[in-house]
PDB file of C-alpha atoms in Angstrom:
ATOM      1  CA  SER A  83     104.115  49.139  84.676  1.00 57.00           C
ATOM      2  CA  THR A  84     101.812  50.404  81.907  1.00 58.00           C
ATOM      3  CA  PRO A  85      98.942  48.086  80.831  1.00 62.00           C
ATOM      4  CA  GLY A  86      99.383  46.661  77.328  1.00 58.00           C
ATOM      5  CA  TYR A  87      96.286  48.304  75.890  1.00 60.00           C
ATOM      6  CA  LEU A  88      97.687  51.768  76.724  1.00 57.00           C
ATOM      7  CA  MET A  89     101.058  51.151  75.057  1.00 59.00           C
ATOM      8  CA  THR A  90     101.497  52.412  71.556  1.00 61.00           C
ATOM      9  CA  THR A  91     103.959  51.306  69.011  1.00 62.00           C
ATOM     10  CA  GLN A  92     105.569  53.827  66.778  1.00 64.00           C
ATOM     11  CA  LYS A  93     106.901  53.063  63.343  1.00 64.00           C
ATOM     12  CA  PRO A  94     110.549  53.944  62.975  1.00 63.00           C
ATOM     13  CA  MET A  95     111.110  57.128  61.020  1.00 64.00           C
ATOM     14  CA  ARG A  96     112.297  56.628  57.462  1.00 66.00           C
ATOM     15  CA  PRO A  97     115.574  58.331  56.665  1.00 68.00           C
ATOM     16  CA  PRO A  98     115.240  61.314  54.371  1.00 73.00           C
ATOM     17  CA  PRO A  99     116.031  60.583  50.747  1.00 80.00           C
ATOM     18  CA  GLY A 100     119.396  61.441  49.338  1.00 85.00           C
ATOM     19  CA  ILE A 101     119.849  64.010  46.573  1.00 90.00           C
ATOM     20  CA  GLY A 102     120.281  61.213  43.998  1.00 90.00           C
ATOM     21  CA  ILE A 103     116.938  59.684  44.849  1.00 91.00           C
ATOM     22  CA  LEU A 104     115.191  63.060  44.642  1.00 92.00           C
ATOM     23  CA  LEU A 105     116.850  63.890  41.318  1.00 94.00           C
ATOM     24  CA  GLY A 106     115.939  60.452  39.930  1.00 94.00           C
ATOM     25  CA  LEU A 107     112.355  60.784  41.059  1.00 95.00           C
ATOM     26  CA  GLY A 108     112.203  64.311  39.599  1.00 96.00           C
ATOM     27  CA  ALA A 109     113.523  63.064  36.266  1.00 97.00           C
ATOM     28  CA  ILE A 110     110.937  60.245  36.190  1.00 97.00           C
ATOM     29  CA  LEU A 111     108.171  62.717  36.942  1.00 98.00           C
ATOM     30  CA  ILE A 112     109.349  65.122  34.260  1.00 97.00           C
ATOM     31  CA  VAL A 113     109.268  62.301  31.683  1.00 97.00           C
ATOM     32  CA  GLY A 114     105.848  61.155  32.858  1.00 97.00           C
ATOM     33  CA  ILE A 115     104.417  64.670  32.695  1.00 97.00           C
ATOM     34  CA  PHE A 116     105.971  65.250  29.273  1.00 97.00           C
ATOM     35  CA  LEU A 117     104.380  62.076  27.916  1.00 96.00           C
ATOM     36  CA  ARG A 118     100.972  63.245  29.168  1.00 95.00           C
ATOM     37  CA  LEU A 119     101.014  66.635  27.491  1.00 95.00           C
ATOM     38  CA  PRO A 120      98.255  67.071  24.871  1.00 92.00           C
ATOM     39  CA  PRO A 121      99.419  66.199  21.315  1.00 90.00           C
ATOM     40  CA  PHE A 122      98.303  69.527  19.844  1.00 90.00           C
ATOM     41  CA  LEU A 123     101.136  71.227  21.761  1.00 91.00           C
ATOM     42  CA  PHE A 124     103.552  69.414  19.410  1.00 92.00           C
ATOM     43  CA  ALA A 125     101.790  70.162  16.109  1.00 88.00           C
ATOM     44  CA  ASP A 126     103.341  72.268  13.353  1.00 89.00           C
ATOM     45  CA  HIS A 127     103.939  75.860  14.537  1.00 89.00           C
ATOM     46  CA  ALA A 128     102.998  74.880  18.107  1.00 88.00           C
ATOM     47  CA  THR A 129     104.954  75.750  21.209  1.00 86.00           C
ATOM     48  CA  LEU A 130     106.688  72.395  21.627  1.00 92.00           C
ATOM     49  CA  ASN A 131     107.028  71.385  17.984  1.00 90.00           C
ATOM     50  CA  ALA A 132     110.805  71.016  18.331  1.00 92.00           C
ATOM     51  CA  LEU A 133     110.249  68.154  20.795  1.00 93.00           C
ATOM     52  CA  ARG A 134     107.687  66.333  18.631  1.00 90.00           C
ATOM     53  CA  ALA A 135     110.031  63.435  17.865  1.00 90.00           C
ATOM     54  CA  PHE A 136     110.193  62.581  21.575  1.00 92.00           C
ATOM     55  CA  HIS A 137     106.462  62.762  22.279  1.00 90.00           C
ATOM     56  CA  PRO A 138     104.187  59.817  21.444  1.00 86.00           C
ATOM     57  CA  GLN A 139     101.497  60.897  19.033  1.00 83.00           C
ATOM     58  CA  PRO A 140      98.137  59.111  19.221  1.00 83.00           C
ATOM     59  CA  GLY A 141      97.637  56.354  16.685  1.00 80.00           C
ATOM     60  CA  PHE A 142      94.034  57.428  16.166  1.00 82.00           C
ATOM     61  CA  ASN A 143      93.712  61.045  15.091  1.00 79.00           C
ATOM     62  CA  GLY A 144      90.028  61.048  14.243  1.00 84.00           C
ATOM     63  CA  LEU A 145      87.159  62.029  16.487  1.00 88.00           C
ATOM     64  CA  GLY A 146      85.841  59.145  18.580  1.00 88.00           C
ATOM     65  CA  PHE A 147      82.126  58.814  19.224  1.00 88.00           C
ATOM     66  CA  ASP A 148      82.432  59.601  22.947  1.00 88.00           C
ATOM     67  CA  GLU A 149      84.783  62.498  22.244  1.00 92.00           C
ATOM     68  CA  GLY A 150      82.222  63.938  19.829  1.00 91.00           C
ATOM     69  CA  LEU A 151      79.491  63.774  22.471  1.00 91.00           C
ATOM     70  CA  TYR A 152      81.648  65.469  25.102  1.00 93.00           C
ATOM     71  CA  ARG A 153      82.711  68.118  22.592  1.00 95.00           C
ATOM     72  CA  ASN A 154      79.044  68.809  21.740  1.00 93.00           C
ATOM     73  CA  TYR A 155      78.179  69.128  25.437  1.00 92.00           C
ATOM     74  CA  VAL A 156      81.001  71.656  26.003  1.00 94.00           C
ATOM     75  CA  GLU A 157      80.057  73.587  22.847  1.00 94.00           C
ATOM     76  CA  SER A 158      76.443  73.723  23.963  1.00 93.00           C
ATOM     77  CA  LEU A 159      77.444  75.116  27.359  1.00 92.00           C
ATOM     78  CA  SER A 160      79.781  77.583  25.669  1.00 92.00           C
ATOM     79  CA  GLN A 161      76.828  79.027  23.767  1.00 93.00           C
ATOM     80  CA  THR A 162      74.355  79.130  26.650  1.00 92.00           C
ATOM     81  CA  GLY A 163      76.483  79.275  29.806  1.00 90.00           C
ATOM     82  CA  LEU A 164      77.140  76.913  32.676  1.00 88.00           C
ATOM     83  CA  THR A 165      73.817  77.765  34.327  1.00 89.00           C
ATOM     84  CA  SER A 166      72.019  76.125  31.408  1.00 90.00           C
ATOM     85  CA  TYR A 167      73.368  72.693  32.420  1.00 88.00           C
ATOM     86  CA  PRO A 168      69.905  71.452  33.469  1.00 90.00           C
ATOM     87  CA  ASP A 169      68.647  72.286  29.950  1.00 90.00           C
ATOM     88  CA  LEU A 170      71.472  70.193  28.509  1.00 89.00           C
ATOM     89  CA  ALA A 171      70.327  67.241  30.620  1.00 88.00           C
ATOM     90  CA  GLU A 172      66.709  67.711  29.520  1.00 91.00           C
ATOM     91  CA  THR A 173      67.749  67.818  25.877  1.00 90.00           C
ATOM     92  CA  TYR A 174      69.690  64.603  26.385  1.00 90.00           C
ATOM     93  CA  VAL A 175      66.608  62.864  27.757  1.00 91.00           C
ATOM     94  CA  LYS A 176      64.525  63.977  24.755  1.00 91.00           C
ATOM     95  CA  VAL A 177      67.163  62.860  22.244  1.00 91.00           C
ATOM     96  CA  GLN A 178      67.875  59.568  24.047  1.00 90.00           C
ATOM     97  CA  THR A 179      64.221  58.481  24.059  1.00 91.00           C
ATOM     98  CA  ASN A 180      64.244  58.450  20.257  1.00 90.00           C
ATOM     99  CA  LEU A 181      67.517  56.536  19.843  1.00 90.00           C
ATOM    100  CA  PRO A 182      67.738  52.729  19.620  1.00 90.00           C
ATOM    101  CA  ASN A 183      71.072  52.679  21.525  1.00 89.00           C
ATOM    102  CA  ALA A 184      72.258  54.495  24.631  1.00 88.00           C
ATOM    103  CA  ILE A 185      74.653  57.433  24.339  1.00 87.00           C
ATOM    104  CA  LEU A 186      76.754  59.013  27.023  1.00 85.00           C
ATOM    105  CA  PRO A 187      74.683  61.311  29.243  1.00 85.00           C
ATOM    106  CA  PRO A 188      75.891  64.774  30.241  1.00 83.00           C
ATOM    107  CA  THR A 189      75.901  63.682  33.874  1.00 82.00           C
ATOM    108  CA  ARG A 190      79.696  63.661  34.049  1.00 84.00           C
ATOM    109  CA  PHE A 191      79.432  67.219  35.295  1.00 87.00           C
ATOM    110  CA  SER A 192      82.948  67.692  36.646  1.00 89.00           C
ATOM    111  CA  TYR A 193      84.588  66.700  33.369  1.00 92.00           C
ATOM    112  CA  ILE A 194      82.312  68.738  31.149  1.00 92.00           C
ATOM    113  CA  ALA A 195      82.303  71.763  33.469  1.00 93.00           C
ATOM    114  CA  ALA A 196      86.115  71.694  33.800  1.00 94.00           C
ATOM    115  CA  ALA A 197      86.458  71.663  29.994  1.00 95.00           C
ATOM    116  CA  TYR A 198      83.901  74.481  29.725  1.00 95.00           C
ATOM    117  CA  LEU A 199      85.918  76.575  32.213  1.00 95.00           C
ATOM    118  CA  CYS A 200      89.147  75.788  30.360  1.00 95.00           C
ATOM    119  CA  HIS A 201      87.468  76.868  27.108  1.00 94.00           C
ATOM    120  CA  GLN A 202      86.298  80.117  28.688  1.00 94.00           C
ATOM    121  CA  ILE A 203      89.625  80.911  30.371  1.00 94.00           C
ATOM    122  CA  ILE A 204      92.178  80.136  27.641  1.00 93.00           C
ATOM    123  CA  GLY A 205      89.934  80.272  24.562  1.00 91.00           C
ATOM    124  CA  SER A 206      90.788  76.829  23.220  1.00 91.00           C
ATOM    125  CA  ASN A 207      88.155  74.960  21.211  1.00 94.00           C
ATOM    126  CA  ALA A 208      85.917  72.496  23.013  1.00 95.00           C
ATOM    127  CA  LEU A 209      87.828  69.363  21.965  1.00 94.00           C
ATOM    128  CA  SER A 210      91.197  70.832  22.929  1.00 94.00           C
ATOM    129  CA  SER A 211      89.739  71.918  26.277  1.00 96.00           C
ATOM    130  CA  LEU A 212      88.593  68.361  26.951  1.00 95.00           C
ATOM    131  CA  LYS A 213      92.028  67.039  26.063  1.00 95.00           C
ATOM    132  CA  ILE A 214      93.684  69.587  28.364  1.00 95.00           C
ATOM    133  CA  VAL A 215      91.465  68.430  31.240  1.00 96.00           C
ATOM    134  CA  SER A 216      92.293  64.786  30.487  1.00 95.00           C
ATOM    135  CA  SER A 217      95.990  65.646  30.408  1.00 96.00           C
ATOM    136  CA  LEU A 218      95.878  67.549  33.689  1.00 96.00           C
ATOM    137  CA  VAL A 219      93.965  64.792  35.436  1.00 96.00           C
ATOM    138  CA  SER A 220      96.464  62.208  34.220  1.00 96.00           C
ATOM    139  CA  ILE A 221      99.331  64.342  35.519  1.00 97.00           C
ATOM    140  CA  LEU A 222      97.589  64.704  38.869  1.00 96.00           C
ATOM    141  CA  SER A 223      97.092  60.927  38.973  1.00 96.00           C
ATOM    142  CA  LEU A 224     100.810  60.429  38.406  1.00 96.00           C
ATOM    143  CA  LEU A 225     101.703  62.869  41.179  1.00 97.00           C
ATOM    144  CA  LEU A 226      99.142  61.464  43.610  1.00 95.00           C
ATOM    145  CA  GLY A 227     100.217  57.897  42.824  1.00 94.00           C
ATOM    146  CA  THR A 228     103.829  58.881  43.530  1.00 96.00           C
ATOM    147  CA  VAL A 229     102.933  60.340  46.918  1.00 95.00           C
ATOM    148  CA  PHE A 230     100.771  57.349  47.805  1.00 94.00           C
ATOM    149  CA  ALA A 231     103.317  54.716  46.740  1.00 94.00           C
ATOM    150  CA  THR A 232     106.229  56.489  48.423  1.00 94.00           C
ATOM    151  CA  SER A 233     104.354  56.979  51.677  1.00 92.00           C
ATOM    152  CA  MET A 234     103.157  53.354  51.731  1.00 92.00           C
ATOM    153  CA  GLY A 235     106.264  51.564  50.494  1.00 90.00           C
ATOM    154  CA  GLY A 236     109.198  53.884  51.008  1.00 90.00           C
ATOM    155  CA  TRP A 237     111.451  55.515  48.450  1.00 91.00           C
ATOM    156  CA  PRO A 238     112.551  52.420  46.469  1.00 92.00           C
ATOM    157  CA  ARG A 239     109.005  51.162  45.965  1.00 93.00           C
ATOM    158  CA  GLY A 240     107.734  54.672  45.371  1.00 94.00           C
ATOM    159  CA  ILE A 241     110.263  55.184  42.597  1.00 96.00           C
ATOM    160  CA  ALA A 242     109.371  51.797  41.071  1.00 96.00           C
ATOM    161  CA  VAL A 243     105.642  52.547  41.069  1.00 96.00           C
ATOM    162  CA  THR A 244     106.249  56.065  39.719  1.00 97.00           C
ATOM    163  CA  THR A 245     108.365  54.674  36.895  1.00 97.00           C
ATOM    164  CA  LEU A 246     105.636  52.208  35.949  1.00 97.00           C
ATOM    165  CA  MET A 247     102.948  54.905  36.119  1.00 96.00           C
ATOM    166  CA  ALA A 248     105.071  57.404  34.170  1.00 97.00           C
ATOM    167  CA  CYS A 249     105.155  55.152  31.108  1.00 95.00           C
ATOM    168  CA  ALA A 250     101.860  53.338  31.489  1.00 94.00           C
ATOM    169  CA  PRO A 251     100.403  53.154  27.964  1.00 93.00           C
ATOM    170  CA  THR A 252      96.766  53.310  29.063  1.00 91.00           C
ATOM    171  CA  GLN A 253      97.316  56.442  31.129  1.00 91.00           C
ATOM    172  CA  ILE A 254      99.193  58.093  28.288  1.00 93.00           C
ATOM    173  CA  HIS A 255      96.415  57.145  25.866  1.00 91.00           C
ATOM    174  CA  MET A 256      93.725  58.585  28.152  1.00 91.00           C
ATOM    175  CA  SER A 257      95.698  61.808  28.545  1.00 92.00           C
ATOM    176  CA  GLN A 258      95.768  62.323  24.763  1.00 91.00           C
ATOM    177  CA  HIS A 259      92.048  61.941  24.121  1.00 91.00           C
ATOM    178  CA  ALA A 260      88.839  63.589  25.288  1.00 90.00           C
ATOM    179  CA  LEU A 261      87.771  60.652  27.469  1.00 89.00           C
ATOM    180  CA  ILE A 262      86.567  60.658  31.047  1.00 89.00           C
ATOM    181  CA  ASP A 263      88.198  57.350  32.022  1.00 89.00           C
ATOM    182  CA  GLY A 264      91.274  59.104  33.377  1.00 88.00           C
ATOM    183  CA  VAL A 265      89.062  61.244  35.608  1.00 89.00           C
ATOM    184  CA  PHE A 266      87.441  58.110  37.021  1.00 89.00           C
ATOM    185  CA  GLY A 267      90.909  56.655  37.628  1.00 87.00           C
ATOM    186  CA  PHE A 268      91.995  59.810  39.447  1.00 89.00           C
ATOM    187  CA  VAL A 269      88.922  59.708  41.667  1.00 88.00           C
ATOM    188  CA  ALA A 270      89.620  56.051  42.447  1.00 87.00           C
ATOM    189  CA  ILE A 271      93.155  56.915  43.557  1.00 84.00           C
ATOM    190  CA  LEU A 272      91.787  59.652  45.828  1.00 85.00           C
TER     191      LEU A 272
END
């Protein structure tokens, strides 16, 4: 007989999902991705303007303080290049020492650099590039959360979690603005 410490237990294999489950999950993901698309894609004369009535538009259309800082960081890099990032950090230190309150530092390199690359590749303005990055990260969070929930809890729980994530107001809000919070959430899920 085999000693107990050498015996392994195997989890029973889950049955593959039926076509209805896969179609339902696909529909939920399509809705979730649609809700996370940047609002400027639905503006007048934009690609998806015909679907504007179905897409939630942000309640705040102005430029938030943090969004303005991130935009300025991306614009600065766009003028001087990504290799000038250390200069951007030095300028921040000089400016911050004279301010009574703290402002966001340019140390969120991955977010700013991704928006810079988006700006360089597709030619969008700095703010739109930041919103594109926020949107993509929110979509990736939805997809990763789906995989995680389905692998941990099976198809029924995976679909339930995906449905909740697909219409989560905070995630949709973060995907529509130039804010790094969605990036932090994505990293936490990883």
